[in-house]
N, CA, C and O atoms as a Tinker XYZ file with bonds, in Angstrom:
   448  protein
     1  N      0.805000   -1.150000   -0.220000    73     2
     2  CA    -0.075000    0.120000   -0.102000    64     1     3
     3  C      0.877000    1.230000   -0.222000    63     2     4     5
     4  O      1.927000    1.160000    0.417000    81     3
     5  N      0.628000    2.271000   -0.982000    73     3     6
     6  CA     0.975000    3.458000   -1.111000    64     5     7
     7  C      1.031000    4.205000    0.552000    63     6     8     9
     8  O      0.293000    3.847000    1.470000    81     7
     9  N      1.920000    5.133000    0.638000    73     7    10
    10  CA     1.871000    6.168000    1.645000    64     9    11
    11  C      0.457000    7.039000    1.482000    63    10    12    13
    12  O     -0.278000    7.275000    2.441000    81    11
    13  N      0.175000    7.504000    0.036000    73    11    14
    14  CA    -0.733000    8.225000    0.088000    64    13    15
    15  C     -2.111000    7.663000    0.323000    63    14    16    17
    16  O     -3.001000    8.393000    0.759000    81    15
    17  N     -2.310000    6.464000    0.066000    73    15    18
    18  CA    -3.610000    5.748000    0.496000    64    17    19
    19  C     -3.579000    5.524000    1.921000    63    18    20    21
    20  O     -4.570000    5.720000    2.624000    81    19
    21  N     -2.364000    5.079000    2.411000    73    19    22
    22  CA    -2.364000    4.821000    3.898000    64    21    23
    23  C     -2.509000    6.082000    4.743000    63    22    24    25
    24  O     -2.924000    5.866000    5.881000    81    23
    25  N     -2.255000    7.356000    4.427000    73    23    26
    26  CA    -2.526000    8.488000    5.044000    64    25    27
    27  C     -3.844000    8.863000    4.805000    63    26    28    29
    28  O     -4.573000    9.355000    5.667000    81    27
    29  N     -4.238000    8.590000    3.389000    73    27    30
    30  CA    -5.942000    8.994000    3.441000    64    29    31
    31  C     -6.818000    8.127000    4.380000    63    30    32    33
    32  O     -7.713000    8.555000    5.109000    81    31
    33  N     -6.455000    6.956000    4.259000    73    31    34
    34  CA    -7.198000    6.180000    5.198000    64    33    35
    35  C     -7.327000    6.727000    6.763000    63    34    36    37
    36  O     -8.304000    7.004000    7.458000    81    35
    37  N     -5.939000    6.753000    6.989000    73    35    38
    38  CA    -5.717000    7.015000    8.630000    64    37    39
    39  C     -6.733000    8.398000    8.932000    63    38    40    41
    40  O     -7.517000    8.533000    9.871000    81    39
    41  N     -6.433000    9.406000    7.771000    73    39    42
    42  CA    -6.975000   10.670000    8.118000    64    41    43
    43  C     -8.441000   10.647000    8.069000    63    42    44    45
    44  O     -9.009000   11.525000    8.719000    81    43
    45  N     -9.253000    9.698000    7.334000    73    43    46
    46  CA   -10.413000    9.585000    7.165000    64    45    47
    47  C    -10.921000    8.933000    8.411000    63    46    48    49
    48  O    -12.091000    9.152000    8.725000    81    47
    49  N    -10.044000    8.015000    9.295000    73    47    50
    50  CA   -10.640000    7.169000   10.490000    64    49    51
    51  C    -10.298000    8.282000   11.603000    63    50    52    53
    52  O    -11.019000    8.216000   12.598000    81    51
    53  N     -9.348000    9.262000   11.602000    73    51    54
    54  CA    -9.231000    9.962000   12.703000    64    53    55
    55  C    -10.131000   11.229000   12.601000    63    54    56    57
    56  O    -10.275000   11.872000   13.640000    81    55
    57  N    -10.634000   11.579000   11.688000    73    55    58
    58  CA   -11.471000   12.826000   11.489000    64    57    59
    59  C    -13.116000   12.723000   11.362000    63    58    60    61
    60  O    -13.911000   13.628000   11.110000    81    59
    61  N    -13.367000   11.312000   11.619000    73    59    62
    62  CA   -14.969000   11.016000   11.697000    64    61    63
    63  C    -15.276000    9.763000   12.514000    63    62    64    65
    64  O    -14.822000    8.629000   12.358000    81    63
    65  N    -15.959000   10.119000   13.227000    73    63    66
    66  CA   -16.499000    9.455000   14.520000    64    65    67
    67  C    -16.669000    7.804000   13.831000    63    66    68    69
    68  O    -15.941000    6.875000   14.180000    81    67
    69  N    -17.585000    7.700000   12.979000    73    67    70
    70  CA   -17.917000    6.407000   12.295000    64    69    71
    71  C    -17.606000    6.572000   10.788000    63    70    72    73
    72  O    -17.937000    7.504000   10.054000    81    71
    73  N    -16.908000    5.476000   10.495000    73    71    74
    74  CA   -16.411000    5.170000    9.142000    64    73    75
    75  C    -16.628000    4.198000    8.627000    63    74    76    77
    76  O    -16.061000    3.279000    9.219000    81    75
    77  N    -17.457000    3.718000    7.363000    73    75    78
    78  CA   -17.656000    2.446000    6.764000    64    77    79
    79  C    -17.173000    2.469000    5.441000    63    78    80    81
    80  O    -17.644000    3.156000    4.534000    81    79
    81  N    -16.112000    1.609000    5.349000    73    79    82
    82  CA   -15.683000    1.261000    3.957000    64    81    83
    83  C    -16.301000    0.171000    3.414000    63    82    84    85
    84  O    -16.215000   -0.983000    3.834000    81    83
    85  N    -17.039000    0.627000    2.305000    73    83    86
    86  CA   -18.137000   -0.559000    1.699000    64    85    87
    87  C    -17.932000   -0.442000    0.274000    63    86    88    89
    88  O    -17.289000    0.452000   -0.277000    81    87
    89  N    -18.645000   -1.604000   -0.396000    73    87    90
    90  CA   -18.955000   -1.572000   -1.855000    64    89    91
    91  C    -20.097000   -0.737000   -2.152000    63    90    92    93
    92  O    -21.185000   -0.969000   -1.625000    81    91
    93  N    -19.887000    0.428000   -3.138000    73    91    94
    94  CA   -20.970000    1.124000   -3.274000    64    93    95
    95  C    -21.342000    2.399000   -2.213000    63    94    96    97
    96  O    -20.477000    2.836000   -1.455000    81    95
    97  N    -22.523000    2.868000   -2.234000    73    95    98
    98  CA   -22.910000    4.192000   -1.272000    64    97    99
    99  C    -23.812000    3.552000   -0.599000    63    98   100   101
   100  O    -24.295000    2.472000   -0.941000    81    99
   101  N    -24.187000    4.386000    0.724000    73    99   102
   102  CA   -25.379000    4.035000    1.394000    64   101   103
   103  C    -26.787000    4.054000    0.682000    63   102   104   105
   104  O    -27.803000    3.497000    1.099000    81   103
   105  N    -26.655000    4.800000   -0.471000    73   103   106
   106  CA   -28.083000    4.840000   -1.290000    64   105   107
   107  C    -28.355000    3.772000   -2.299000    63   106   108   109
   108  O    -29.476000    3.351000   -2.583000    81   107
   109  N    -26.819000    3.231000   -2.997000    73   107   110
   110  CA   -26.798000    2.401000   -3.907000    64   109   111
   111  C    -25.771000    1.346000   -3.347000    63   110   112   113
   112  O    -24.686000    1.327000   -3.928000    81   111
   113  N    -25.937000    0.540000   -2.394000    73   111   114
   114  CA   -24.741000   -0.507000   -2.053000    64   113   115
   115  C    -24.515000   -1.447000   -3.383000    63   114   116   117
   116  O    -25.283000   -1.539000   -4.340000    81   115
   117  N    -23.449000   -2.019000   -3.222000    73   115   118
   118  CA   -23.207000   -2.924000   -4.552000    64   117   119
   119  C    -22.896000   -4.218000   -3.976000    63   118   120   121
   120  O    -22.359000   -5.011000   -4.748000    81   119
   121  N    -23.135000   -4.641000   -2.683000    73   119   122
   122  CA   -23.065000   -5.841000   -2.225000    64   121   123
   123  C    -24.189000   -6.159000   -1.115000    63   122   124   125
   124  O    -24.719000   -5.284000   -0.431000    81   123
   125  N    -24.404000   -7.190000   -1.054000    73   123   126
   126  CA   -25.352000   -7.265000    0.222000    64   125   127
   127  C    -24.975000   -7.150000    1.697000    63   126   128   129
   128  O    -25.677000   -6.793000    2.643000    81   127
   129  N    -23.704000   -7.534000    1.665000    73   127   130
   130  CA   -23.213000   -7.263000    2.995000    64   129   131
   131  C    -22.960000   -5.824000    3.204000    63   130   132   133
   132  O    -23.396000   -5.554000    4.323000    81   131
   133  N    -22.444000   -4.747000    2.631000    73   131   134
   134  CA   -22.545000   -3.470000    2.688000    64   133   135
   135  C    -23.942000   -3.014000    2.789000    63   134   136   137
   136  O    -24.038000   -2.138000    3.649000    81   135
   137  N    -25.075000   -3.303000    2.205000    73   135   138
   138  CA   -26.203000   -3.076000    2.233000    64   137   139
   139  C    -26.901000   -3.211000    3.492000    63   138   140   141
   140  O    -27.827000   -2.505000    3.893000    81   139
   141  N    -26.306000   -4.289000    4.130000    73   139   142
   142  CA   -26.853000   -4.805000    5.404000    64   141   143
   143  C    -26.146000   -4.084000    6.636000    63   142   144   145
   144  O    -26.649000   -3.975000    7.755000    81   143
   145  N    -24.685000   -3.531000    6.179000    73   143   146
   146  CA   -24.149000   -3.040000    7.194000    64   145   147
   147  C    -24.777000   -1.559000    7.344000    63   146   148   149
   148  O    -24.882000   -1.053000    8.461000    81   147
   149  N    -25.120000   -0.997000    6.369000    73   147   150
   150  CA   -25.639000    0.428000    6.306000    64   149   151
   151  C    -27.202000    0.399000    6.690000    63   150   152   153
   152  O    -27.852000    1.391000    7.019000    81   151
   153  N    -27.701000   -0.958000    6.587000    73   151   154
   154  CA   -29.066000   -1.076000    7.273000    64   153   155
   155  C    -28.896000   -0.942000    8.656000    63   154   156   157
   156  O    -29.596000   -0.078000    9.185000    81   155
   157  N    -28.003000   -1.699000    9.502000    73   155   158
   158  CA   -27.761000   -1.640000   10.747000    64   157   159
   159  C    -27.382000   -0.356000   11.461000    63   158   160   161
   160  O    -27.770000   -0.086000   12.598000    81   159
   161  N    -26.580000    0.438000   10.704000    73   159   162
   162  CA   -26.296000    1.713000   11.123000    64   161   163
   163  C    -27.404000    2.728000   11.230000    63   162   164   165
   164  O    -27.541000    3.459000   12.211000    81   163
   165  N    -28.224000    2.739000   10.123000    73   163   166
   166  CA   -29.551000    3.602000   10.142000    64   165   167
   167  C    -30.472000    2.926000   10.914000    63   166   168   169
   168  O    -31.388000    3.623000   11.351000    81   167
   169  N    -30.476000    1.612000   11.233000    73   167   170
   170  CA   -31.332000    1.155000   12.271000    64   169   171
   171  C    -31.282000    1.905000   13.757000    63   170   172   173
   172  O    -32.258000    2.113000   14.477000    81   171
   173  N    -29.919000    2.254000   14.029000    73   171   174
   174  CA   -29.335000    2.898000   14.906000    64   173   175
   175  C    -29.400000    4.523000   14.882000    63   174   176   177
   176  O    -29.074000    5.208000   15.851000    81   175
   177  N    -29.776000    4.946000   13.881000    73   175   178
   178  CA   -29.810000    6.201000   13.327000    64   177   179
   179  C    -28.347000    6.828000   13.313000    63   178   180   181
   180  O    -28.264000    8.032000   13.074000    81   179
   181  N    -27.368000    6.212000   13.514000    73   179   182
   182  CA   -25.990000    6.668000   13.741000    64   181   183
   183  C    -25.355000    7.353000   12.352000    63   182   184   185
   184  O    -25.399000    6.796000   11.256000    81   183
   185  N    -24.797000    8.573000   12.582000    73   183   186
   186  CA   -24.255000    9.274000   11.417000    64   185   187
   187  C    -23.001000    8.589000   11.075000    63   186   188   189
   188  O    -22.257000    8.243000   11.992000    81   187
   189  N    -22.670000    8.344000    9.782000    73   187   190
   190  CA   -21.526000    7.757000    9.409000    64   189   191
   191  C    -20.881000    8.396000    7.986000    63   190   192   193
   192  O    -21.595000    8.964000    7.159000    81   191
   193  N    -19.655000    8.248000    7.850000    73   191   194
   194  CA   -19.015000    8.836000    6.528000    64   193   195
   195  C    -18.753000    7.502000    6.013000    63   194   196   197
   196  O    -18.187000    6.670000    6.722000    81   195
   197  N    -19.233000    7.169000    4.490000    73   195   198
   198  CA   -18.776000    6.235000    4.059000    64   197   199
   199  C    -17.804000    6.277000    2.826000    63   198   200   201
   200  O    -17.669000    7.367000    2.272000    81   199
   201  N    -17.238000    5.385000    2.430000    73   199   202
   202  CA   -16.324000    5.525000    1.434000    64   201   203
   203  C    -16.366000    4.317000    0.252000    63   202   204   205
   204  O    -15.990000    3.219000    0.662000    81   203
   205  N    -16.664000    4.368000   -0.774000    73   203   206
   206  CA   -16.847000    3.702000   -1.786000    64   205   207
   207  C    -15.756000    3.027000   -2.442000    63   206   208   209
   208  O    -15.261000    3.586000   -3.421000    81   207
   209  N    -15.183000    1.631000   -1.968000    73   207   210
   210  CA   -13.849000    1.127000   -2.393000    64   209   211
   211  C    -13.996000    0.668000   -3.807000    63   210   212   213
   212  O    -12.965000    0.265000   -4.345000    81   211
   213  N    -14.990000    0.661000   -4.428000    73   211   214
   214  CA   -15.195000    0.232000   -5.941000    64   213   215
   215  C    -14.669000    1.399000   -6.652000    63   214   216   217
   216  O    -14.337000    1.182000   -7.817000    81   215
   217  N    -14.537000    2.467000   -6.252000    73   215   218
   218  CA   -14.129000    3.716000   -7.122000    64   217   219
   219  C    -12.766000    3.944000   -7.327000    63   218   220   221
   220  O    -12.284000    4.756000   -8.116000    81   219
   221  N    -12.022000    3.003000   -6.395000    73   219   222
   222  CA   -10.548000    2.987000   -6.088000    64   221   223
   223  C     -9.902000    1.974000   -5.577000    63   222   224   225
   224  O     -9.770000    1.669000   -4.391000    81   223
   225  N     -9.376000    1.303000   -6.819000    73   223   226
   226  CA    -8.798000   -0.064000   -6.442000    64   225   227
   227  C     -7.636000   -0.099000   -5.303000    63   226   228   229
   228  O     -7.374000   -1.076000   -4.601000    81   227
   229  N     -7.068000    1.023000   -5.268000    73   227   230
   230  CA    -5.842000    1.225000   -3.982000    64   229   231
   231  C     -6.342000    1.271000   -2.910000    63   230   232   233
   232  O     -5.812000    0.863000   -1.876000    81   231
   233  N     -7.553000    1.831000   -3.016000    73   231   234
   234  CA    -8.388000    2.136000   -1.508000    64   233   235
   235  C     -8.887000    0.611000   -1.203000    63   234   236   237
   236  O     -8.775000    0.113000   -0.083000    81   235
   237  N     -9.356000    0.036000   -2.137000    73   235   238
   238  CA    -9.867000   -1.093000   -2.133000    64   237   239
   239  C     -9.070000   -2.093000   -1.371000    63   238   240   241
   240  O     -9.469000   -2.630000   -0.338000    81   239
   241  N     -7.871000   -2.322000   -1.963000    73   239   242
   242  CA    -6.748000   -3.154000   -1.484000    64   241   243
   243  C     -6.019000   -2.838000   -0.048000    63   242   244   245
   244  O     -5.573000   -3.550000    0.852000    81   243
   245  N     -6.123000   -1.325000   -0.287000    73   243   246
   246  CA    -5.298000   -0.508000    1.084000    64   245   247
   247  C     -6.274000   -0.914000    2.417000    63   246   248   249
   248  O     -5.803000   -1.464000    3.413000    81   247
   249  N     -7.367000   -0.640000    2.310000    73   247   250
   250  CA    -8.112000   -1.008000    3.690000    64   249   251
   251  C     -7.856000   -2.179000    3.944000    63   250   252   253
   252  O     -7.370000   -2.316000    5.067000    81   251
   253  N     -8.007000   -3.325000    3.230000    73   251   254
   254  CA    -7.731000   -4.445000    3.680000    64   253   255
   255  C     -6.155000   -4.854000    4.294000    63   254   256   257
   256  O     -6.030000   -5.662000    5.214000    81   255
   257  N     -5.112000   -4.243000    3.712000    73   255   258
   258  CA    -3.721000   -4.148000    4.509000    64   257   259
   259  C     -3.744000   -3.318000    5.678000    63   258   260   261
   260  O     -3.056000   -3.529000    6.677000    81   259
   261  N     -4.607000   -2.300000    5.522000    73   259   262
   262  CA    -4.519000   -1.116000    6.889000    64   261   263
   263  C     -5.206000   -2.009000    7.913000    63   262   264   265
   264  O     -4.451000   -2.170000    8.872000    81   263
   265  N     -6.154000   -2.532000    8.032000    73   263   266
   266  CA    -7.041000   -3.204000    9.021000    64   265   267
   267  C     -6.403000   -4.460000    9.247000    63   266   268   269
   268  O     -6.375000   -4.801000   10.430000    81   267
   269  N     -5.837000   -5.305000    8.348000    73   267   270
   270  CA    -5.310000   -6.671000    8.108000    64   269   271
   271  C     -6.652000   -7.704000    8.288000    63   270   272   273
   272  O     -6.741000   -8.785000    8.871000    81   271
   273  N     -7.517000   -7.015000    7.641000    73   271   274
   274  CA    -8.933000   -7.582000    7.333000    64   273   275
   275  C     -9.253000   -8.149000    5.978000    63   274   276   277
   276  O     -9.151000   -7.305000    5.087000    81   275
   277  N     -9.574000   -9.219000    5.623000    73   275   278
   278  CA    -9.574000   -9.640000    4.044000    64   277   279
   279  C    -10.935000   -9.133000    3.524000    63   278   280   281
   280  O    -10.997000   -9.045000    2.298000    81   279
   281  N    -12.049000   -8.779000    4.223000    73   279   282
   282  CA   -13.184000   -8.325000    3.709000    64   281   283
   283  C    -13.675000   -7.091000    3.852000    63   282   284   285
   284  O    -13.320000   -6.340000    4.760000    81   283
   285  N    -14.584000   -6.774000    2.905000    73   283   286
   286  CA   -15.561000   -5.387000    3.005000    64   285   287
   287  C    -17.060000   -5.613000    3.089000    63   286   288   289
   288  O    -17.471000   -6.522000    2.369000    81   287
   289  N    -17.897000   -5.013000    3.773000    73   287   290
   290  CA   -17.252000   -3.704000    4.446000    64   289   291
   291  C    -16.445000   -3.845000    5.776000    63   290   292   293
   292  O    -16.197000   -4.892000    6.373000    81   291
   293  N    -16.084000   -2.563000    6.118000    73   291   294
   294  CA   -15.298000   -2.643000    7.338000    64   293   295
   295  C    -15.793000   -1.447000    8.214000    63   294   296   297
   296  O    -16.317000   -0.457000    7.705000    81   295
   297  N    -15.616000   -1.580000    9.442000    73   295   298
   298  CA   -16.193000   -0.573000   10.352000    64   297   299
   299  C    -15.281000    0.112000   11.238000    63   298   300   301
   300  O    -14.731000   -0.708000   11.973000    81   299
   301  N    -14.861000    1.453000   11.478000    73   299   302
   302  CA   -14.234000    2.269000   12.525000    64   301   303
   303  C    -15.291000    2.902000   13.490000    63   302   304   305
   304  O    -16.367000    3.270000   13.017000    81   303
   305  N    -15.065000    3.023000   14.632000    73   303   306
   306  CA   -15.823000    3.812000   15.528000    64   305   307
   307  C    -14.666000    4.289000   16.344000    63   306   308   309
   308  O    -13.885000    3.536000   16.925000    81   307
   309  N    -14.602000    5.793000   16.346000    73   307   310
   310  CA   -13.692000    6.655000   17.233000    64   309   311
   311  C    -12.419000    5.775000   16.862000    63   310   312   313
   312  O    -11.917000    5.090000   17.753000    81   311
   313  N    -11.846000    5.767000   15.503000    73   311   314
   314  CA   -10.291000    5.301000   15.451000    64   313   315
   315  C    -10.405000    3.614000   15.764000    63   314   316   317
   316  O     -9.350000    2.987000   15.670000    81   315
   317  N    -11.293000    3.076000   16.027000    73   315   318
   318  CA   -10.970000    1.543000   16.592000    64   317   319
   319  C    -11.872000    0.740000   15.351000    63   318   320   321
   320  O    -13.023000    0.914000   14.950000    81   319
   321  N    -10.828000   -0.181000   14.960000    73   319   322
   322  CA   -11.382000   -1.119000   14.062000    64   321   323
   323  C    -12.414000   -2.078000   14.750000    63   322   324   325
   324  O    -12.071000   -2.793000   15.691000    81   323
   325  N    -13.670000   -2.069000   14.256000    73   323   326
   326  CA   -14.753000   -3.031000   15.001000    64   325   327
   327  C    -14.783000   -4.287000   14.052000    63   326   328   329
   328  O    -14.853000   -5.381000   14.611000    81   327
   329  N    -14.742000   -4.254000   12.843000    73   327   330
   330  CA   -14.732000   -5.659000   12.196000    64   329   331
   331  C    -15.504000   -5.419000   10.938000    63   330   332   333
   332  O    -15.718000   -4.286000   10.506000    81   331
   333  N    -15.905000   -6.493000   10.376000    73   331   334
   334  CA   -16.713000   -6.541000    9.113000    64   333   335
   335  C    -18.178000   -6.685000    9.467000    63   334   336   337
   336  O    -18.582000   -6.556000   10.623000    81   335
   337  N    -19.100000   -7.006000    8.249000    73   335   338
   338  CA   -20.447000   -7.386000    8.589000    64   337   339
   339  C    -20.948000   -8.269000    9.539000    63   338   340   341
   340  O    -21.883000   -8.147000   10.330000    81   339
   341  N    -20.082000   -9.286000    9.304000    73   339   342
   342  CA   -20.404000  -10.359000   10.603000    64   341   343
   343  C    -20.414000   -9.859000   12.008000    63   342   344   345
   344  O    -21.343000   -9.918000   12.814000    81   343
   345  N    -19.383000   -9.425000   12.142000    73   343   346
   346  CA   -19.256000   -8.880000   13.750000    64   345   347
   347  C    -20.112000   -7.903000   13.808000    63   346   348   349
   348  O    -20.940000   -8.079000   14.702000    81   347
   349  N    -20.250000   -6.903000   13.188000    73   347   350
   350  CA   -21.482000   -5.722000   13.019000    64   349   351
   351  C    -22.861000   -6.479000   13.389000    63   350   352   353
   352  O    -23.659000   -6.086000   14.241000    81   351
   353  N    -22.969000   -7.414000   12.745000    73   351   354
   354  CA   -24.280000   -8.067000   12.892000    64   353   355
   355  C    -24.659000   -8.883000   14.412000    63   354   356   357
   356  O    -25.693000   -8.900000   15.079000    81   355
   357  N    -23.335000   -9.526000   14.603000    73   355   358
   358  CA   -23.497000  -10.270000   15.862000    64   357   359
   359  C    -23.586000   -9.278000   16.937000    63   358   360   361
   360  O    -24.358000   -9.613000   17.835000    81   359
   361  N    -23.048000   -8.233000   17.076000    73   359   362
   362  CA   -22.688000   -7.209000   18.057000    64   361   363
   363  C    -24.217000   -6.450000   17.903000    63   362   364   365
   364  O    -24.773000   -6.069000   18.934000    81   363
   365  N    -24.757000   -6.283000   16.810000    73   363   366
   366  CA   -26.384000   -5.438000   17.005000    64   365   367
   367  C    -27.349000   -6.523000   17.553000    63   366   368   369
   368  O    -28.284000   -6.184000   18.280000    81   367
   369  N    -27.143000   -7.814000   17.221000    73   367   370
   370  CA   -28.000000   -8.612000   17.721000    64   369   371
   371  C    -27.890000   -9.024000   19.443000    63   370   372   373
   372  O    -28.792000   -9.418000   20.181000    81   371
   373  N    -26.576000   -8.795000   19.726000    73   371   374
   374  CA   -26.257000   -9.457000   21.205000    64   373   375
   375  C    -26.415000   -8.019000   22.124000    63   374   376   377
   376  O    -26.346000   -8.153000   23.346000    81   375
   377  N    -26.595000   -6.849000   21.644000    73   375   378
   378  CA   -26.393000   -5.543000   22.308000    64   377   379
   379  C    -25.177000   -4.816000   22.614000    63   378   380   381
   380  O    -25.074000   -3.755000   23.231000    81   379
   381  N    -24.100000   -5.668000   22.000000    73   379   382
   382  CA   -22.731000   -5.254000   22.073000    64   381   383
   383  C    -22.479000   -3.821000   21.270000    63   382   384   385
   384  O    -21.686000   -2.955000   21.639000    81   383
   385  N    -23.252000   -3.766000   20.190000    73   383   386
   386  CA   -23.135000   -2.605000   19.260000    64   385   387
   387  C    -23.461000   -1.360000   19.839000    63   386   388   389
   388  O    -22.739000   -0.368000   19.742000    81   387
   389  N    -24.888000   -1.410000   20.635000    73   387   390
   390  CA   -25.360000   -0.380000   21.520000    64   389   391
   391  C    -24.470000    0.149000   22.547000    63   390   392   393
   392  O    -24.330000    1.344000   22.803000    81   391
   393  N    -23.793000   -0.968000   23.201000    73   391   394
   394  CA   -23.109000   -0.790000   24.390000    64   393   395
   395  C    -21.635000    0.194000   23.839000    63   394   396   397
   396  O    -21.108000    1.097000   24.489000    81   395
   397  N    -21.349000   -0.147000   22.916000    73   395   398
   398  CA   -19.868000    0.407000   22.172000    64   397   399
   399  C    -20.142000    1.882000   21.759000    63   398   400   401
   400  O    -19.319000    2.777000   21.955000    81   399
   401  N    -21.410000    2.083000   21.147000    73   399   402
   402  CA   -22.127000    3.389000   20.836000    64   401   403
   403  C    -21.823000    4.323000   22.087000    63   402   404   405
   404  O    -20.995000    5.234000   22.078000    81   403
   405  N    -22.653000    3.941000   23.206000    73   403   406
   406  CA   -22.713000    4.388000   24.592000    64   405   407
   407  C    -21.207000    4.694000   24.988000    63   406   408   409
   408  O    -20.798000    5.800000   25.340000    81   407
   409  N    -20.505000    3.623000   24.882000    73   407   410
   410  CA   -18.845000    3.938000   25.713000    64   409   411
   411  C    -18.261000    5.028000   24.894000    63   410   412   413
   412  O    -17.670000    5.938000   25.476000    81   411
   413  N    -18.388000    5.027000   23.352000    73   411   414
   414  CA   -17.693000    5.878000   22.652000    64   413   415
   415  C    -18.539000    7.189000   22.464000    63   414   416   417
   416  O    -18.127000    8.042000   21.678000    81   415
   417  N    -19.600000    7.362000   23.094000    73   415   418
   418  CA   -20.104000    8.497000   23.153000    64   417   419
   419  C    -20.617000    8.783000   21.663000    63   418   420   421
   420  O    -20.460000    9.937000   21.264000    81   419
   421  N    -21.161000    7.940000   20.873000    73   419   422
   422  CA   -21.656000    8.349000   19.490000    64   421   423
   423  C    -23.162000    8.215000   19.675000    63   422   424   425
   424  O    -23.763000    7.293000   20.227000    81   423
   425  N    -23.688000    9.384000   19.070000    73   423   426
   426  CA   -25.321000    9.606000   19.155000    64   425   427
   427  C    -25.988000    8.607000   18.391000    63   426   428   429
   428  O    -25.710000    8.505000   17.197000    81   427
   429  N    -26.705000    7.966000   18.837000    73   427   430
   430  CA   -27.711000    6.952000   18.074000    64   429   431
   431  C    -29.215000    7.134000   18.877000    63   430   432   433
   432  O    -29.472000    7.720000   19.928000    81   431
   433  N    -30.018000    6.447000   18.016000    73   431   434
   434  CA   -31.445000    6.339000   18.358000    64   433   435
   435  C    -32.159000    5.235000   17.774000    63   434   436   437
   436  O    -32.571000    5.383000   16.624000    81   435
   437  N    -32.363000    4.210000   18.345000    73   435   438
   438  CA   -32.975000    3.204000   17.749000    64   437   439
   439  C    -34.199000    3.405000   17.128000    63   438   440   441
   440  O    -35.093000    3.984000   17.746000    81   439
   441  N    -34.386000    2.963000   15.861000    73   439   442
   442  CA   -35.559000    3.030000   15.169000    64   441   443
   443  C    -36.685000    2.422000   15.736000    63   442   444   445
   444  O    -36.392000    1.438000   16.414000    81   443
   445  N    -37.979000    2.709000   15.675000    73   443   446
   446  CA   -39.013000    1.979000   16.340000    64   445   447
   447  C    -39.828000    1.151000   15.210000    63   446   448
   448  O    -40.777000    0.437000   15.532000    81   447
């Protein structure tokens, strides 16, 4: 991974409370896992910054190296790598995601 991509990733993680590196955009996800990650964040009404890795292959490969995680989507909360969709889903179902949001002082409101 080149320094430019590494610095861009680090900068975005440092400057956004919740970052989602995904395939597509929140309005037009390009894979089911990305769509479901967006759905979870929307369920909790969490504001997040998204990055479409399909627009830049260097970013797509770079985020995998950066996190040492092989799949996309990937979520970061307050500079901490949380994981991919499978982990996000498990955390949402168990209540751990809500706990992390509270601990990290991320505003959220569960949709009824």
